[in-house]
């Protein structure tokens, strides 16, 4: 099997196990990351680092989660990562490299908002979700908009701001329907 296919398979296995067995998810994503680096596929590397952040957060290791997510953010904040994108459809349906990078940037911001929520940093959580919404709106990504409004709705729900939560969660469902998510 060539390295790109092996990398993609490891990512899919990590995603499969993400919510059911974090140790297995971590096992596969740790096999994915070195391949992405070896192949110099920066968006795939950022994706792997983001998944390591999610898994680490799920395991309660917030320091590792933030460290990994910050490394992913450094990659996608650099426009150079728009070059050499293998299977761009994993990141955007538009086929536009800039949108692939921005989609990954918004995804990572959405994921780090969850870490901020778990650690009680509500100001950063709100700011990060708002940044995700701006990017997702700019690139017209309904899936990301659905996820971001869901995150914002959950934030308000936990704050007992139920009317705002309901409005935002309904908005999330509208974008979810539009995206087929």
PDB file of C-alpha atoms in Angstrom:
ATOM      1  CA  UNK A   1       0.000   0.000   0.000  1.00  0.00           C
ATOM      2  CA  UNK A   2       1.368   3.431  -0.791  1.00  0.00           C
ATOM      3  CA  UNK A   3       1.864   5.903   2.041  1.00  0.00           C
ATOM      4  CA  UNK A   4      -0.967   8.256   1.055  1.00  0.00           C
ATOM      5  CA  UNK A   5      -3.537   5.469   1.132  1.00  0.00           C
ATOM      6  CA  UNK A   6      -2.149   4.176   4.417  1.00  0.00           C
ATOM      7  CA  UNK A   7      -2.321   7.692   5.874  1.00  0.00           C
ATOM      8  CA  UNK A   8      -5.945   8.085   4.748  1.00  0.00           C
ATOM      9  CA  UNK A   9      -6.879   4.658   6.119  1.00  0.00           C
ATOM     10  CA  UNK A  10      -5.352   5.481   9.504  1.00  0.00           C
ATOM     11  CA  UNK A  11      -7.317   8.746   9.598  1.00  0.00           C
ATOM     12  CA  UNK A  12     -10.580   6.980   8.808  1.00  0.00           C
ATOM     13  CA  UNK A  13      -9.922   4.368  11.489  1.00  0.00           C
ATOM     14  CA  UNK A  14      -9.137   7.121  14.005  1.00  0.00           C
ATOM     15  CA  UNK A  15     -12.433   8.832  13.136  1.00  0.00           C
ATOM     16  CA  UNK A  16     -14.304   5.546  13.427  1.00  0.00           C
ATOM     17  CA  UNK A  17     -12.998   4.993  16.956  1.00  0.00           C
ATOM     18  CA  UNK A  18     -13.132   8.659  18.028  1.00  0.00           C
ATOM     19  CA  UNK A  19     -16.321   8.392  20.076  1.00  0.00           C
ATOM     20  CA  UNK A  20     -16.195   4.717  21.024  1.00  0.00           C
ATOM     21  CA  UNK A  21     -12.581   3.966  21.976  1.00  0.00           C
ATOM     22  CA  UNK A  22     -10.205   6.883  22.405  1.00  0.00           C
ATOM     23  CA  UNK A  23      -7.174   4.626  22.871  1.00  0.00           C
ATOM     24  CA  UNK A  24      -7.765   2.996  19.487  1.00  0.00           C
ATOM     25  CA  UNK A  25      -8.430   6.387  17.890  1.00  0.00           C
ATOM     26  CA  UNK A  26      -5.154   7.657  19.331  1.00  0.00           C
ATOM     27  CA  UNK A  27      -3.320   4.540  18.082  1.00  0.00           C
ATOM     28  CA  UNK A  28      -4.410   5.177  14.490  1.00  0.00           C
ATOM     29  CA  UNK A  29      -3.961   8.932  14.433  1.00  0.00           C
ATOM     30  CA  UNK A  30      -0.423   8.522  15.781  1.00  0.00           C
ATOM     31  CA  UNK A  31       0.263   6.370  12.703  1.00  0.00           C
ATOM     32  CA  UNK A  32      -1.337   9.004  10.456  1.00  0.00           C
ATOM     33  CA  UNK A  33       0.682  12.015  11.638  1.00  0.00           C
ATOM     34  CA  UNK A  34       4.206  10.794  10.700  1.00  0.00           C
ATOM     35  CA  UNK A  35       2.974   9.829   7.236  1.00  0.00           C
ATOM     36  CA  UNK A  36       1.428  13.266   6.681  1.00  0.00           C
ATOM     37  CA  UNK A  37       4.729  14.839   7.749  1.00  0.00           C
ATOM     38  CA  UNK A  38       6.794  12.484   5.583  1.00  0.00           C
ATOM     39  CA  UNK A  39       4.619  13.294   2.562  1.00  0.00           C
ATOM     40  CA  UNK A  40       4.675  17.019   3.412  1.00  0.00           C
ATOM     41  CA  UNK A  41       0.899  17.199   3.239  1.00  0.00           C
ATOM     42  CA  UNK A  42       0.371  20.140   5.561  1.00  0.00           C
ATOM     43  CA  UNK A  43      -3.446  20.098   5.709  1.00  0.00           C
ATOM     44  CA  UNK A  44      -3.394  16.394   6.499  1.00  0.00           C
ATOM     45  CA  UNK A  45      -0.797  17.079   9.192  1.00  0.00           C
ATOM     46  CA  UNK A  46      -2.987  19.821  10.679  1.00  0.00           C
ATOM     47  CA  UNK A  47      -5.986  17.481  10.553  1.00  0.00           C
ATOM     48  CA  UNK A  48      -4.042  14.770  12.414  1.00  0.00           C
ATOM     49  CA  UNK A  49      -2.878  17.269  15.042  1.00  0.00           C
ATOM     50  CA  UNK A  50      -6.463  18.497  15.443  1.00  0.00           C
ATOM     51  CA  UNK A  51      -7.671  14.928  15.959  1.00  0.00           C
ATOM     52  CA  UNK A  52      -4.919  14.353  18.526  1.00  0.00           C
ATOM     53  CA  UNK A  53      -6.228  17.468  20.275  1.00  0.00           C
ATOM     54  CA  UNK A  54      -9.810  16.180  20.257  1.00  0.00           C
ATOM     55  CA  UNK A  55      -8.784  12.753  21.541  1.00  0.00           C
ATOM     56  CA  UNK A  56      -6.560  14.274  24.229  1.00  0.00           C
ATOM     57  CA  UNK A  57      -9.402  16.537  25.338  1.00  0.00           C
ATOM     58  CA  UNK A  58     -11.773  13.566  25.477  1.00  0.00           C
ATOM     59  CA  UNK A  59      -9.242  11.841  27.717  1.00  0.00           C
ATOM     60  CA  UNK A  60      -9.024  14.899  29.984  1.00  0.00           C
ATOM     61  CA  UNK A  61      -5.481  15.825  28.909  1.00  0.00           C
ATOM     62  CA  UNK A  62      -6.218  19.468  28.137  1.00  0.00           C
ATOM     63  CA  UNK A  63      -2.583  20.583  28.105  1.00  0.00           C
ATOM     64  CA  UNK A  64      -1.767  18.090  25.360  1.00  0.00           C
ATOM     65  CA  UNK A  65      -4.988  19.011  23.551  1.00  0.00           C
ATOM     66  CA  UNK A  66      -4.175  22.729  23.456  1.00  0.00           C
ATOM     67  CA  UNK A  67      -0.560  22.065  22.486  1.00  0.00           C
ATOM     68  CA  UNK A  68      -1.587  19.847  19.576  1.00  0.00           C
ATOM     69  CA  UNK A  69      -4.364  22.166  18.414  1.00  0.00           C
ATOM     70  CA  UNK A  70      -2.063  25.198  18.565  1.00  0.00           C
ATOM     71  CA  UNK A  71       0.437  23.340  16.375  1.00  0.00           C
ATOM     72  CA  UNK A  72      -2.381  22.604  13.912  1.00  0.00           C
ATOM     73  CA  UNK A  73      -3.414  26.268  13.937  1.00  0.00           C
ATOM     74  CA  UNK A  74       0.141  27.378  13.134  1.00  0.00           C
ATOM     75  CA  UNK A  75       0.064  25.198  10.039  1.00  0.00           C
ATOM     76  CA  UNK A  76      -3.284  26.397   8.672  1.00  0.00           C
ATOM     77  CA  UNK A  77      -2.663  30.049   9.444  1.00  0.00           C
ATOM     78  CA  UNK A  78       0.173  29.893   6.891  1.00  0.00           C
ATOM     79  CA  UNK A  79      -1.070  30.177   3.306  1.00  0.00           C
ATOM     80  CA  UNK A  80       1.787  27.939   2.152  1.00  0.00           C
ATOM     81  CA  UNK A  81      -0.243  24.933   3.267  1.00  0.00           C
ATOM     82  CA  UNK A  82      -2.554  25.590   0.311  1.00  0.00           C
ATOM     83  CA  UNK A  83       0.057  23.902  -1.864  1.00  0.00           C
ATOM     84  CA  UNK A  84       0.285  20.158  -2.356  1.00  0.00           C
ATOM     85  CA  UNK A  85      -3.176  19.174  -1.113  1.00  0.00           C
ATOM     86  CA  UNK A  86      -3.863  15.513  -1.716  1.00  0.00           C
ATOM     87  CA  UNK A  87      -7.592  14.690  -1.929  1.00  0.00           C
ATOM     88  CA  UNK A  88      -8.763  18.271  -1.496  1.00  0.00           C
ATOM     89  CA  UNK A  89     -12.341  16.951  -1.272  1.00  0.00           C
ATOM     90  CA  UNK A  90     -11.580  15.871   2.326  1.00  0.00           C
ATOM     91  CA  UNK A  91     -11.407  19.567   3.205  1.00  0.00           C
ATOM     92  CA  UNK A  92     -13.745  21.329   0.777  1.00  0.00           C
ATOM     93  CA  UNK A  93     -16.193  20.508  -1.980  1.00  0.00           C
ATOM     94  CA  UNK A  94     -15.272  23.687  -3.836  1.00  0.00           C
ATOM     95  CA  UNK A  95     -11.899  22.429  -5.069  1.00  0.00           C
ATOM     96  CA  UNK A  96     -10.365  25.787  -4.111  1.00  0.00           C
ATOM     97  CA  UNK A  97      -7.130  25.372  -2.091  1.00  0.00           C
ATOM     98  CA  UNK A  98      -7.751  28.566  -0.085  1.00  0.00           C
ATOM     99  CA  UNK A  99     -11.170  27.249   0.948  1.00  0.00           C
ATOM    100  CA  UNK A 100      -9.616  23.934   1.965  1.00  0.00           C
ATOM    101  CA  UNK A 101      -7.209  25.777   4.271  1.00  0.00           C
ATOM    102  CA  UNK A 102      -9.935  28.028   5.652  1.00  0.00           C
ATOM    103  CA  UNK A 103     -12.237  25.057   6.197  1.00  0.00           C
ATOM    104  CA  UNK A 104      -9.521  23.330   8.209  1.00  0.00           C
ATOM    105  CA  UNK A 105      -8.885  26.568  10.127  1.00  0.00           C
ATOM    106  CA  UNK A 106     -12.572  26.872  11.036  1.00  0.00           C
ATOM    107  CA  UNK A 107     -12.745  23.190  11.981  1.00  0.00           C
ATOM    108  CA  UNK A 108      -9.784  23.526  14.310  1.00  0.00           C
ATOM    109  CA  UNK A 109     -11.264  26.657  15.880  1.00  0.00           C
ATOM    110  CA  UNK A 110     -14.539  24.846  16.413  1.00  0.00           C
ATOM    111  CA  UNK A 111     -12.702  21.965  18.069  1.00  0.00           C
ATOM    112  CA  UNK A 112     -10.611  24.184  20.340  1.00  0.00           C
ATOM    113  CA  UNK A 113     -13.816  25.908  21.463  1.00  0.00           C
ATOM    114  CA  UNK A 114     -14.833  22.561  22.932  1.00  0.00           C
ATOM    115  CA  UNK A 115     -11.589  22.406  24.901  1.00  0.00           C
ATOM    116  CA  UNK A 116     -12.217  25.927  26.169  1.00  0.00           C
ATOM    117  CA  UNK A 117     -15.737  24.881  27.213  1.00  0.00           C
ATOM    118  CA  UNK A 118     -14.393  21.856  29.092  1.00  0.00           C
ATOM    119  CA  UNK A 119     -11.820  23.979  30.923  1.00  0.00           C
ATOM    120  CA  UNK A 120     -14.276  26.765  31.809  1.00  0.00           C
ATOM    121  CA  UNK A 121     -12.719  29.421  29.581  1.00  0.00           C
ATOM    122  CA  UNK A 122     -16.034  30.766  28.290  1.00  0.00           C
ATOM    123  CA  UNK A 123     -14.647  34.034  26.882  1.00  0.00           C
ATOM    124  CA  UNK A 124     -12.228  32.187  24.602  1.00  0.00           C
ATOM    125  CA  UNK A 125     -14.922  29.663  23.763  1.00  0.00           C
ATOM    126  CA  UNK A 126     -17.278  32.412  22.561  1.00  0.00           C
ATOM    127  CA  UNK A 127     -14.583  34.266  20.604  1.00  0.00           C
ATOM    128  CA  UNK A 128     -13.378  31.077  18.935  1.00  0.00           C
ATOM    129  CA  UNK A 129     -16.883  30.019  17.875  1.00  0.00           C
ATOM    130  CA  UNK A 130     -17.529  33.497  16.474  1.00  0.00           C
ATOM    131  CA  UNK A 131     -14.304  33.266  14.444  1.00  0.00           C
ATOM    132  CA  UNK A 132     -15.367  29.871  13.141  1.00  0.00           C
ATOM    133  CA  UNK A 133     -18.726  31.297  12.045  1.00  0.00           C
ATOM    134  CA  UNK A 134     -17.028  34.181  10.201  1.00  0.00           C
ATOM    135  CA  UNK A 135     -14.784  31.810   8.261  1.00  0.00           C
ATOM    136  CA  UNK A 136     -17.540  29.286   7.539  1.00  0.00           C
ATOM    137  CA  UNK A 137     -19.825  32.077   6.323  1.00  0.00           C
ATOM    138  CA  UNK A 138     -17.051  33.475   4.101  1.00  0.00           C
ATOM    139  CA  UNK A 139     -16.504  30.132   2.365  1.00  0.00           C
ATOM    140  CA  UNK A 140     -20.211  29.204   2.445  1.00  0.00           C
ATOM    141  CA  UNK A 141     -19.623  25.966   4.362  1.00  0.00           C
ATOM    142  CA  UNK A 142     -22.984  24.877   5.737  1.00  0.00           C
ATOM    143  CA  UNK A 143     -21.539  21.898   7.625  1.00  0.00           C
ATOM    144  CA  UNK A 144     -19.182  24.139   9.582  1.00  0.00           C
ATOM    145  CA  UNK A 145     -21.960  26.661  10.171  1.00  0.00           C
ATOM    146  CA  UNK A 146     -24.137  23.868  11.544  1.00  0.00           C
ATOM    147  CA  UNK A 147     -21.386  22.739  13.912  1.00  0.00           C
ATOM    148  CA  UNK A 148     -20.537  26.272  15.017  1.00  0.00           C
ATOM    149  CA  UNK A 149     -24.141  27.258  15.762  1.00  0.00           C
ATOM    150  CA  UNK A 150     -24.582  23.959  17.598  1.00  0.00           C
ATOM    151  CA  UNK A 151     -21.549  24.799  19.745  1.00  0.00           C
ATOM    152  CA  UNK A 152     -22.854  28.287  20.405  1.00  0.00           C
ATOM    153  CA  UNK A 153     -26.309  26.934  21.220  1.00  0.00           C
ATOM    154  CA  UNK A 154     -24.825  24.441  23.685  1.00  0.00           C
ATOM    155  CA  UNK A 155     -22.808  27.228  25.303  1.00  0.00           C
ATOM    156  CA  UNK A 156     -25.961  29.243  25.891  1.00  0.00           C
ATOM    157  CA  UNK A 157     -27.851  26.144  27.026  1.00  0.00           C
ATOM    158  CA  UNK A 158     -25.241  25.469  29.711  1.00  0.00           C
ATOM    159  CA  UNK A 159     -25.487  29.112  30.754  1.00  0.00           C
ATOM    160  CA  UNK A 160     -29.284  28.659  31.151  1.00  0.00           C
ATOM    161  CA  UNK A 161     -29.952  31.178  28.374  1.00  0.00           C
ATOM    162  CA  UNK A 162     -32.566  28.874  26.948  1.00  0.00           C
ATOM    163  CA  UNK A 163     -34.263  31.203  24.461  1.00  0.00           C
ATOM    164  CA  UNK A 164     -30.935  32.040  22.805  1.00  0.00           C
ATOM    165  CA  UNK A 165     -29.916  28.386  22.899  1.00  0.00           C
ATOM    166  CA  UNK A 166     -33.126  27.353  21.136  1.00  0.00           C
ATOM    167  CA  UNK A 167     -32.707  29.963  18.390  1.00  0.00           C
ATOM    168  CA  UNK A 168     -29.096  28.935  17.770  1.00  0.00           C
ATOM    169  CA  UNK A 169     -29.772  25.201  17.850  1.00  0.00           C
ATOM    170  CA  UNK A 170     -32.601  25.663  15.354  1.00  0.00           C
ATOM    171  CA  UNK A 171     -30.218  27.645  13.157  1.00  0.00           C
ATOM    172  CA  UNK A 172     -27.759  24.759  13.440  1.00  0.00           C
ATOM    173  CA  UNK A 173     -30.455  22.378  12.200  1.00  0.00           C
ATOM    174  CA  UNK A 174     -31.221  24.611   9.216  1.00  0.00           C
ATOM    175  CA  UNK A 175     -27.549  24.582   8.187  1.00  0.00           C
ATOM    176  CA  UNK A 176     -27.396  20.871   8.873  1.00  0.00           C
ATOM    177  CA  UNK A 177     -30.269  20.282   6.470  1.00  0.00           C
ATOM    178  CA  UNK A 178     -28.646  22.515   3.846  1.00  0.00           C
ATOM    179  CA  UNK A 179     -25.410  20.567   4.053  1.00  0.00           C
ATOM    180  CA  UNK A 180     -26.879  17.098   4.324  1.00  0.00           C
ATOM    181  CA  UNK A 181     -24.805  16.697   7.492  1.00  0.00           C
TER     182      UNK A 181
END
